[in-house]
JSON list of C-alpha atoms in Angstrom, two decimals:
[
{"chain": "A", "resi": 244, "resn": "MET", "atom": "CA", "xyz": [0.00, 0.00, 0.00]},
{"chain": "A", "resi": 245, "resn": "GLU", "atom": "CA", "xyz": [1.77, 3.15, -1.19]},
{"chain": "A", "resi": 246, "resn": "THR", "atom": "CA", "xyz": [-1.10, 5.63, -0.89]},
{"chain": "A", "resi": 247, "resn": "ASN", "atom": "CA", "xyz": [-1.29, 8.21, 1.88]},
{"chain": "A", "resi": 248, "resn": "ILE", "atom": "CA", "xyz": [-4.48, 7.97, 3.95]},
{"chain": "A", "resi": 249, "resn": "ILE", "atom": "CA", "xyz": [-6.22, 11.21, 4.92]},
{"chain": "A", "resi": 250, "resn": "LEU", "atom": "CA", "xyz": [-8.78, 11.26, 7.74]},
{"chain": "A", "resi": 251, "resn": "ILE", "atom": "CA", "xyz": [-11.40, 14.00, 7.66]},
{"chain": "A", "resi": 252, "resn": "GLY", "atom": "CA", "xyz": [-14.49, 14.65, 9.75]},
{"chain": "A", "resi": 253, "resn": "PHE", "atom": "CA", "xyz": [-15.97, 16.87, 12.41]},
{"chain": "A", "resi": 254, "resn": "MET", "atom": "CA", "xyz": [-14.28, 17.51, 15.74]},
{"chain": "A", "resi": 255, "resn": "GLY", "atom": "CA", "xyz": [-14.70, 14.59, 18.10]},
{"chain": "A", "resi": 256, "resn": "ALA", "atom": "CA", "xyz": [-14.93, 12.07, 15.26]},
{"chain": "A", "resi": 257, "resn": "GLY", "atom": "CA", "xyz": [-11.77, 10.36, 16.53]},
{"chain": "A", "resi": 258, "resn": "LYS", "atom": "CA", "xyz": [-9.46, 11.25, 13.67]},
{"chain": "A", "resi": 259, "resn": "THR", "atom": "CA", "xyz": [-6.32, 11.64, 15.76]},
{"chain": "A", "resi": 260, "resn": "GLU", "atom": "CA", "xyz": [-6.87, 8.58, 17.92]},
{"chain": "A", "resi": 261, "resn": "VAL", "atom": "CA", "xyz": [-7.84, 6.38, 14.97]},
{"chain": "A", "resi": 262, "resn": "GLY", "atom": "CA", "xyz": [-4.92, 7.73, 12.94]},
{"chain": "A", "resi": 263, "resn": "ARG", "atom": "CA", "xyz": [-2.40, 6.93, 15.65]},
{"chain": "A", "resi": 264, "resn": "LEU", "atom": "CA", "xyz": [-3.80, 3.45, 16.17]},
{"chain": "A", "resi": 265, "resn": "LEU", "atom": "CA", "xyz": [-3.90, 2.75, 12.46]},
{"chain": "A", "resi": 266, "resn": "ALA", "atom": "CA", "xyz": [-0.31, 3.92, 12.00]},
{"chain": "A", "resi": 267, "resn": "LYS", "atom": "CA", "xyz": [0.91, 1.74, 14.86]},
{"chain": "A", "resi": 268, "resn": "ASN", "atom": "CA", "xyz": [-0.96, -1.34, 13.63]},
{"chain": "A", "resi": 269, "resn": "SER", "atom": "CA", "xyz": [0.04, -0.86, 9.99]},
{"chain": "A", "resi": 270, "resn": "GLY", "atom": "CA", "xyz": [3.60, 0.38, 10.49]},
{"chain": "A", "resi": 271, "resn": "LEU", "atom": "CA", "xyz": [2.87, 3.65, 8.69]},
{"chain": "A", "resi": 272, "resn": "ASN", "atom": "CA", "xyz": [3.78, 7.24, 9.53]},
{"chain": "A", "resi": 273, "resn": "PHE", "atom": "CA", "xyz": [1.29, 9.56, 11.21]},
{"chain": "A", "resi": 274, "resn": "ILE", "atom": "CA", "xyz": [0.86, 13.32, 11.48]},
{"chain": "A", "resi": 275, "resn": "ASP", "atom": "CA", "xyz": [-1.93, 15.41, 12.94]},
{"chain": "A", "resi": 276, "resn": "THR", "atom": "CA", "xyz": [-2.10, 18.75, 11.10]},
{"chain": "A", "resi": 277, "resn": "ASP", "atom": "CA", "xyz": [-3.50, 20.59, 14.13]},
{"chain": "A", "resi": 278, "resn": "PHE", "atom": "CA", "xyz": [-0.54, 19.34, 16.17]},
{"chain": "A", "resi": 279, "resn": "LEU", "atom": "CA", "xyz": [1.80, 20.57, 13.45]},
{"chain": "A", "resi": 280, "resn": "ILE", "atom": "CA", "xyz": [0.24, 24.05, 13.56]},
{"chain": "A", "resi": 281, "resn": "GLU", "atom": "CA", "xyz": [0.28, 24.22, 17.36]},
{"chain": "A", "resi": 282, "resn": "SER", "atom": "CA", "xyz": [3.93, 23.15, 17.41]},
{"chain": "A", "resi": 283, "resn": "CYS", "atom": "CA", "xyz": [4.86, 25.84, 14.89]},
{"chain": "A", "resi": 284, "resn": "GLU", "atom": "CA", "xyz": [2.98, 28.58, 16.72]},
{"chain": "A", "resi": 285, "resn": "GLY", "atom": "CA", "xyz": [3.89, 27.50, 20.24]},
{"chain": "A", "resi": 286, "resn": "ILE", "atom": "CA", "xyz": [0.27, 27.84, 21.44]},
{"chain": "A", "resi": 287, "resn": "ASP", "atom": "CA", "xyz": [-2.85, 25.73, 21.08]},
{"chain": "A", "resi": 288, "resn": "ILE", "atom": "CA", "xyz": [-5.44, 26.32, 18.38]},
{"chain": "A", "resi": 289, "resn": "SER", "atom": "CA", "xyz": [-7.98, 28.00, 20.66]},
{"chain": "A", "resi": 290, "resn": "GLU", "atom": "CA", "xyz": [-5.32, 30.58, 21.52]},
{"chain": "A", "resi": 291, "resn": "ILE", "atom": "CA", "xyz": [-4.42, 31.06, 17.86]},
{"chain": "A", "resi": 292, "resn": "PHE", "atom": "CA", "xyz": [-8.09, 31.81, 17.17]},
{"chain": "A", "resi": 293, "resn": "ALA", "atom": "CA", "xyz": [-8.32, 34.14, 20.16]},
{"chain": "A", "resi": 294, "resn": "GLN", "atom": "CA", "xyz": [-5.09, 36.04, 19.56]},
{"chain": "A", "resi": 295, "resn": "LYS", "atom": "CA", "xyz": [-4.76, 36.08, 15.78]},
{"chain": "A", "resi": 296, "resn": "GLY", "atom": "CA", "xyz": [-8.15, 35.11, 14.39]},
{"chain": "A", "resi": 297, "resn": "GLU", "atom": "CA", "xyz": [-9.52, 32.28, 12.28]},
{"chain": "A", "resi": 298, "resn": "ASP", "atom": "CA", "xyz": [-8.25, 33.75, 9.00]},
{"chain": "A", "resi": 299, "resn": "TYR", "atom": "CA", "xyz": [-4.68, 33.59, 10.29]},
{"chain": "A", "resi": 300, "resn": "PHE", "atom": "CA", "xyz": [-5.18, 29.96, 11.32]},
{"chain": "A", "resi": 301, "resn": "ARG", "atom": "CA", "xyz": [-6.69, 29.02, 7.95]},
{"chain": "A", "resi": 302, "resn": "ASP", "atom": "CA", "xyz": [-3.77, 30.65, 6.13]},
{"chain": "A", "resi": 303, "resn": "ILE", "atom": "CA", "xyz": [-1.27, 28.53, 8.07]},
{"chain": "A", "resi": 304, "resn": "GLU", "atom": "CA", "xyz": [-3.41, 25.43, 7.58]},
{"chain": "A", "resi": 305, "resn": "GLY", "atom": "CA", "xyz": [-3.56, 26.03, 3.83]},
{"chain": "A", "resi": 306, "resn": "LYS", "atom": "CA", "xyz": [0.17, 26.68, 3.53]},
{"chain": "A", "resi": 307, "resn": "ILE", "atom": "CA", "xyz": [1.04, 23.44, 5.32]},
{"chain": "A", "resi": 308, "resn": "LEU", "atom": "CA", "xyz": [-1.37, 21.54, 3.11]},
{"chain": "A", "resi": 309, "resn": "ARG", "atom": "CA", "xyz": [0.10, 23.02, -0.08]},
{"chain": "A", "resi": 310, "resn": "ASP", "atom": "CA", "xyz": [3.60, 22.19, 1.14]},
{"chain": "A", "resi": 311, "resn": "ILE", "atom": "CA", "xyz": [2.53, 18.57, 1.69]},
{"chain": "A", "resi": 312, "resn": "ARG", "atom": "CA", "xyz": [1.02, 18.43, -1.79]},
{"chain": "A", "resi": 313, "resn": "GLU", "atom": "CA", "xyz": [4.23, 19.72, -3.36]},
{"chain": "A", "resi": 314, "resn": "ASP", "atom": "CA", "xyz": [6.31, 17.11, -1.54]},
{"chain": "A", "resi": 315, "resn": "LYS", "atom": "CA", "xyz": [3.74, 14.34, -1.11]},
{"chain": "A", "resi": 316, "resn": "ASP", "atom": "CA", "xyz": [6.29, 11.61, -1.87]},
{"chain": "A", "resi": 317, "resn": "ASP", "atom": "CA", "xyz": [8.48, 12.79, 1.02]},
{"chain": "A", "resi": 318, "resn": "ILE", "atom": "CA", "xyz": [6.14, 14.24, 3.60]},
{"chain": "A", "resi": 319, "resn": "LEU", "atom": "CA", "xyz": [8.77, 13.78, 6.29]},
{"chain": "A", "resi": 320, "resn": "ASN", "atom": "CA", "xyz": [10.76, 16.49, 4.51]},
{"chain": "A", "resi": 321, "resn": "VAL", "atom": "CA", "xyz": [7.83, 18.86, 5.01]},
{"chain": "A", "resi": 322, "resn": "VAL", "atom": "CA", "xyz": [7.26, 17.89, 8.64]},
{"chain": "A", "resi": 323, "resn": "THR", "atom": "CA", "xyz": [10.92, 18.39, 9.57]},
{"chain": "A", "resi": 324, "resn": "ARG", "atom": "CA", "xyz": [10.81, 21.91, 8.10]},
{"chain": "A", "resi": 325, "resn": "TYR", "atom": "CA", "xyz": [8.12, 22.81, 10.62]},
{"chain": "A", "resi": 326, "resn": "ILE", "atom": "CA", "xyz": [8.94, 20.89, 13.81]},
{"chain": "A", "resi": 327, "resn": "ASP", "atom": "CA", "xyz": [11.55, 18.85, 15.66]},
{"chain": "A", "resi": 328, "resn": "THR", "atom": "CA", "xyz": [10.80, 15.24, 14.76]},
{"chain": "A", "resi": 329, "resn": "THR", "atom": "CA", "xyz": [13.26, 13.67, 17.22]},
{"chain": "A", "resi": 330, "resn": "SER", "atom": "CA", "xyz": [10.99, 13.97, 20.25]},
{"chain": "A", "resi": 331, "resn": "ASP", "atom": "CA", "xyz": [8.04, 11.67, 20.90]},
{"chain": "A", "resi": 332, "resn": "SER", "atom": "CA", "xyz": [4.60, 13.23, 20.67]},
{"chain": "A", "resi": 333, "resn": "GLU", "atom": "CA", "xyz": [0.91, 12.40, 20.44]},
{"chain": "A", "resi": 334, "resn": "GLY", "atom": "CA", "xyz": [0.63, 14.08, 17.06]},
{"chain": "A", "resi": 335, "resn": "LEU", "atom": "CA", "xyz": [3.49, 12.36, 15.24]},
{"chain": "A", "resi": 336, "resn": "ILE", "atom": "CA", "xyz": [4.67, 8.83, 14.51]},
{"chain": "A", "resi": 337, "resn": "ILE", "atom": "CA", "xyz": [7.59, 8.19, 12.18]},
{"chain": "A", "resi": 338, "resn": "SER", "atom": "CA", "xyz": [8.06, 4.60, 11.05]},
{"chain": "A", "resi": 339, "resn": "GLY", "atom": "CA", "xyz": [10.18, 5.21, 7.95]},
{"chain": "A", "resi": 340, "resn": "ARG", "atom": "CA", "xyz": [10.91, 7.88, 5.39]},
{"chain": "A", "resi": 341, "resn": "ASN", "atom": "CA", "xyz": [9.61, 5.84, 2.45]},
{"chain": "A", "resi": 342, "resn": "LYS", "atom": "CA", "xyz": [6.41, 4.66, 4.14]},
{"chain": "A", "resi": 343, "resn": "PRO", "atom": "CA", "xyz": [2.98, 6.20, 3.43]},
{"chain": "A", "resi": 344, "resn": "TRP", "atom": "CA", "xyz": [1.41, 8.61, 5.87]},
{"chain": "A", "resi": 345, "resn": "ILE", "atom": "CA", "xyz": [-1.81, 8.66, 7.84]},
{"chain": "A", "resi": 346, "resn": "ILE", "atom": "CA", "xyz": [-2.81, 12.35, 7.96]},
{"chain": "A", "resi": 347, "resn": "SER", "atom": "CA", "xyz": [-5.38, 13.50, 10.50]},
{"chain": "A", "resi": 348, "resn": "THR", "atom": "CA", "xyz": [-6.85, 16.85, 9.49]},
{"chain": "A", "resi": 349, "resn": "GLY", "atom": "CA", "xyz": [-8.57, 19.60, 11.44]},
{"chain": "A", "resi": 350, "resn": "GLY", "atom": "CA", "xyz": [-12.36, 19.47, 11.26]},
{"chain": "A", "resi": 351, "resn": "GLY", "atom": "CA", "xyz": [-12.61, 22.60, 9.14]},
{"chain": "A", "resi": 352, "resn": "MET", "atom": "CA", "xyz": [-9.72, 21.94, 6.78]},
{"chain": "A", "resi": 353, "resn": "PRO", "atom": "CA", "xyz": [-11.78, 20.42, 3.92]},
{"chain": "A", "resi": 354, "resn": "VAL", "atom": "CA", "xyz": [-14.12, 23.43, 3.92]},
{"chain": "A", "resi": 355, "resn": "PHE", "atom": "CA", "xyz": [-11.69, 26.24, 3.13]},
{"chain": "A", "resi": 356, "resn": "ASN", "atom": "CA", "xyz": [-9.49, 27.43, 0.25]},
{"chain": "A", "resi": 357, "resn": "ASP", "atom": "CA", "xyz": [-10.21, 24.53, -2.12]},
{"chain": "A", "resi": 358, "resn": "ASN", "atom": "CA", "xyz": [-8.42, 22.31, 0.40]},
{"chain": "A", "resi": 359, "resn": "MET", "atom": "CA", "xyz": [-10.53, 19.31, -0.56]},
{"chain": "A", "resi": 360, "resn": "LYS", "atom": "CA", "xyz": [-9.02, 19.35, -4.06]},
{"chain": "A", "resi": 361, "resn": "ILE", "atom": "CA", "xyz": [-5.54, 19.48, -2.57]},
{"chain": "A", "resi": 362, "resn": "LEU", "atom": "CA", "xyz": [-6.33, 16.60, -0.22]},
{"chain": "A", "resi": 363, "resn": "GLU", "atom": "CA", "xyz": [-7.54, 14.54, -3.19]},
{"chain": "A", "resi": 364, "resn": "ASN", "atom": "CA", "xyz": [-4.13, 15.05, -4.76]},
{"chain": "A", "resi": 365, "resn": "ILE", "atom": "CA", "xyz": [-2.28, 13.90, -1.64]},
{"chain": "A", "resi": 366, "resn": "GLY", "atom": "CA", "xyz": [-3.97, 10.60, -0.89]},
{"chain": "A", "resi": 367, "resn": "PHE", "atom": "CA", "xyz": [-7.07, 8.49, -0.29]},
{"chain": "A", "resi": 368, "resn": "ILE", "atom": "CA", "xyz": [-9.62, 10.39, 1.81]},
{"chain": "A", "resi": 369, "resn": "ILE", "atom": "CA", "xyz": [-11.66, 8.65, 4.52]},
{"chain": "A", "resi": 370, "resn": "TYR", "atom": "CA", "xyz": [-14.52, 10.49, 6.23]},
{"chain": "A", "resi": 371, "resn": "LEU", "atom": "CA", "xyz": [-15.08, 9.43, 9.83]},
{"chain": "A", "resi": 372, "resn": "LYS", "atom": "CA", "xyz": [-18.74, 10.23, 10.19]},
{"chain": "A", "resi": 373, "resn": "ALA", "atom": "CA", "xyz": [-20.72, 10.69, 13.38]},
{"chain": "A", "resi": 374, "resn": "ASP", "atom": "CA", "xyz": [-24.04, 12.41, 14.04]},
{"chain": "A", "resi": 375, "resn": "SER", "atom": "CA", "xyz": [-24.42, 15.52, 16.17]},
{"chain": "A", "resi": 376, "resn": "LYS", "atom": "CA", "xyz": [-25.65, 13.60, 19.22]},
{"chain": "A", "resi": 377, "resn": "ALA", "atom": "CA", "xyz": [-22.62, 11.32, 19.24]},
{"chain": "A", "resi": 378, "resn": "ILE", "atom": "CA", "xyz": [-20.23, 14.23, 18.70]},
{"chain": "A", "resi": 379, "resn": "TYR", "atom": "CA", "xyz": [-21.85, 16.30, 21.43]},
{"chain": "A", "resi": 380, "resn": "GLY", "atom": "CA", "xyz": [-21.54, 13.39, 23.84]},
{"chain": "A", "resi": 381, "resn": "ARG", "atom": "CA", "xyz": [-17.82, 13.18, 23.14]},
{"chain": "A", "resi": 382, "resn": "VAL", "atom": "CA", "xyz": [-16.93, 16.88, 23.33]},
{"chain": "A", "resi": 383, "resn": "GLN", "atom": "CA", "xyz": [-19.55, 18.60, 25.52]},
{"chain": "A", "resi": 384, "resn": "SER", "atom": "CA", "xyz": [-17.17, 19.01, 28.46]},
{"chain": "A", "resi": 385, "resn": "GLU", "atom": "CA", "xyz": [-14.32, 20.40, 26.36]},
{"chain": "A", "resi": 386, "resn": "ARG", "atom": "CA", "xyz": [-13.53, 24.10, 26.12]},
{"chain": "A", "resi": 387, "resn": "HIS", "atom": "CA", "xyz": [-10.73, 24.11, 23.53]},
{"chain": "A", "resi": 388, "resn": "ARG", "atom": "CA", "xyz": [-12.93, 23.89, 20.44]},
{"chain": "A", "resi": 389, "resn": "PRO", "atom": "CA", "xyz": [-12.46, 27.32, 18.84]},
{"chain": "A", "resi": 390, "resn": "VAL", "atom": "CA", "xyz": [-15.01, 27.02, 16.05]},
{"chain": "A", "resi": 391, "resn": "LEU", "atom": "CA", "xyz": [-17.83, 26.61, 18.56]},
{"chain": "A", "resi": 392, "resn": "GLY", "atom": "CA", "xyz": [-16.43, 29.04, 21.11]},
{"chain": "A", "resi": 393, "resn": "LYS", "atom": "CA", "xyz": [-14.95, 28.74, 24.58]},
{"chain": "A", "resi": 394, "resn": "ASP", "atom": "CA", "xyz": [-18.13, 29.14, 26.60]},
{"chain": "A", "resi": 395, "resn": "GLY", "atom": "CA", "xyz": [-19.76, 25.87, 25.73]},
{"chain": "A", "resi": 396, "resn": "PHE", "atom": "CA", "xyz": [-21.94, 24.85, 22.83]},
{"chain": "A", "resi": 397, "resn": "SER", "atom": "CA", "xyz": [-25.13, 22.96, 22.16]},
{"chain": "A", "resi": 398, "resn": "GLU", "atom": "CA", "xyz": [-25.95, 19.86, 20.19]},
{"chain": "A", "resi": 399, "resn": "LYS", "atom": "CA", "xyz": [-27.98, 22.08, 17.84]},
{"chain": "A", "resi": 400, "resn": "GLU", "atom": "CA", "xyz": [-24.91, 24.22, 17.08]},
{"chain": "A", "resi": 401, "resn": "ILE", "atom": "CA", "xyz": [-22.97, 21.08, 16.25]},
{"chain": "A", "resi": 402, "resn": "GLU", "atom": "CA", "xyz": [-25.82, 19.83, 14.07]},
{"chain": "A", "resi": 403, "resn": "ASP", "atom": "CA", "xyz": [-25.92, 23.13, 12.16]},
{"chain": "A", "resi": 404, "resn": "LYS", "atom": "CA", "xyz": [-22.15, 23.26, 11.64]},
{"chain": "A", "resi": 405, "resn": "LEU", "atom": "CA", "xyz": [-22.09, 19.61, 10.64]},
{"chain": "A", "resi": 406, "resn": "GLY", "atom": "CA", "xyz": [-24.81, 20.31, 8.09]},
{"chain": "A", "resi": 407, "resn": "GLU", "atom": "CA", "xyz": [-22.76, 23.13, 6.57]},
{"chain": "A", "resi": 408, "resn": "ARG", "atom": "CA", "xyz": [-19.72, 20.90, 6.20]},
{"chain": "A", "resi": 409, "resn": "GLU", "atom": "CA", "xyz": [-21.38, 17.71, 5.01]},
{"chain": "A", "resi": 410, "resn": "LYS", "atom": "CA", "xyz": [-21.15, 18.65, 1.31]},
{"chain": "A", "resi": 411, "resn": "PHE", "atom": "CA", "xyz": [-17.37, 18.85, 1.69]},
{"chain": "A", "resi": 412, "resn": "TYR", "atom": "CA", "xyz": [-16.97, 15.76, 3.86]},
{"chain": "A", "resi": 413, "resn": "GLY", "atom": "CA", "xyz": [-19.19, 13.84, 1.45]},
{"chain": "A", "resi": 414, "resn": "LYS", "atom": "CA", "xyz": [-16.56, 14.15, -1.29]},
{"chain": "A", "resi": 415, "resn": "ALA", "atom": "CA", "xyz": [-14.33, 11.65, 0.52]},
{"chain": "A", "resi": 416, "resn": "ASN", "atom": "CA", "xyz": [-13.36, 8.42, -1.25]},
{"chain": "A", "resi": 417, "resn": "MET", "atom": "CA", "xyz": [-14.77, 6.37, 1.61]},
{"chain": "A", "resi": 418, "resn": "THR", "atom": "CA", "xyz": [-17.09, 6.99, 4.59]},
{"chain": "A", "resi": 419, "resn": "ILE", "atom": "CA", "xyz": [-17.02, 5.08, 7.86]},
{"chain": "A", "resi": 420, "resn": "TYR", "atom": "CA", "xyz": [-19.95, 5.52, 10.24]},
{"chain": "A", "resi": 421, "resn": "THR", "atom": "CA", "xyz": [-18.35, 5.56, 13.67]},
{"chain": "A", "resi": 422, "resn": "GLU", "atom": "CA", "xyz": [-21.41, 5.37, 15.93]},
{"chain": "A", "resi": 423, "resn": "GLY", "atom": "CA", "xyz": [-21.28, 2.17, 17.94]},
{"chain": "A", "resi": 424, "resn": "LEU", "atom": "CA", "xyz": [-17.69, 1.44, 16.97]},
{"chain": "A", "resi": 425, "resn": "THR", "atom": "CA", "xyz": [-14.67, 1.61, 19.25]},
{"chain": "A", "resi": 426, "resn": "LEU", "atom": "CA", "xyz": [-11.50, 3.33, 18.07]},
{"chain": "A", "resi": 427, "resn": "SER", "atom": "CA", "xyz": [-10.01, -0.08, 17.37]},
{"chain": "A", "resi": 428, "resn": "GLY", "atom": "CA", "xyz": [-13.17, -1.02, 15.47]},
{"chain": "A", "resi": 429, "resn": "VAL", "atom": "CA", "xyz": [-12.86, 2.00, 13.18]},
{"chain": "A", "resi": 430, "resn": "SER", "atom": "CA", "xyz": [-9.14, 1.38, 12.71]},
{"chain": "A", "resi": 431, "resn": "GLY", "atom": "CA", "xyz": [-9.89, -2.26, 11.99]},
{"chain": "A", "resi": 432, "resn": "GLU", "atom": "CA", "xyz": [-12.31, -1.37, 9.20]},
{"chain": "A", "resi": 433, "resn": "ILE", "atom": "CA", "xyz": [-9.67, 0.80, 7.56]},
{"chain": "A", "resi": 434, "resn": "GLU", "atom": "CA", "xyz": [-7.04, -1.92, 7.97]},
{"chain": "A", "resi": 435, "resn": "ILE", "atom": "CA", "xyz": [-9.32, -4.44, 6.24]},
{"chain": "A", "resi": 436, "resn": "PHE", "atom": "CA", "xyz": [-9.79, -1.99, 3.39]},
{"chain": "A", "resi": 437, "resn": "LEU", "atom": "CA", "xyz": [-6.04, -1.44, 3.10]},
{"chain": "A", "resi": 438, "resn": "TRP", "atom": "CA", "xyz": [-5.35, -5.16, 3.14]},
{"chain": "A", "resi": 439, "resn": "ASN", "atom": "CA", "xyz": [-7.90, -5.80, 0.39]},
{"chain": "A", "resi": 440, "resn": "LYS", "atom": "CA", "xyz": [-6.42, -2.96, -1.66]},
{"chain": "A", "resi": 441, "resn": "ILE", "atom": "CA", "xyz": [-2.96, -4.51, -1.38]},
{"chain": "A", "resi": 442, "resn": "LYS", "atom": "CA", "xyz": [-4.25, -7.92, -2.50]},
{"chain": "A", "resi": 443, "resn": "ASN", "atom": "CA", "xyz": [-6.05, -6.42, -5.48]}
]
């Protein structure tokens, strides 16, 4: 399997956790683009939004994505330009320079700046889909979700935002419905797909 795998979906869909697990089980590399941005800026994304605004964040997000597209056969080269890759972290796994990458994207990345077209050029896109109730249950106690604000958010707000983004998420090559599945269950479905792709 020589294709990069890109995970998209709303916040709380499990992209980072599934990506890490999939990379470990498959011996592939892994990068979380939000982690990459936070490492570059030295602050978390909610602070980037608060201090510099969403437009600033989207500009950085788009630049990183374009850099990956330009060097998609050596993504490690891109990653090392942005961060120190010698230290262990939750957002990065390096298994080998010539191995494909699992790329976990921020929830809004596919929506802006024709990013979906760029993602299509980088690898095979998998949409981890969950409904608003499931997402709300996973993230209701969190306060670091900048798109929905720091002071809490409702299931209806998630439903509305999810509805806005569905037309972008729906362009993925494959959709996995995550309700009722554990992280290992979602990862397992992707692994089965990858294995079948290798055989065929």
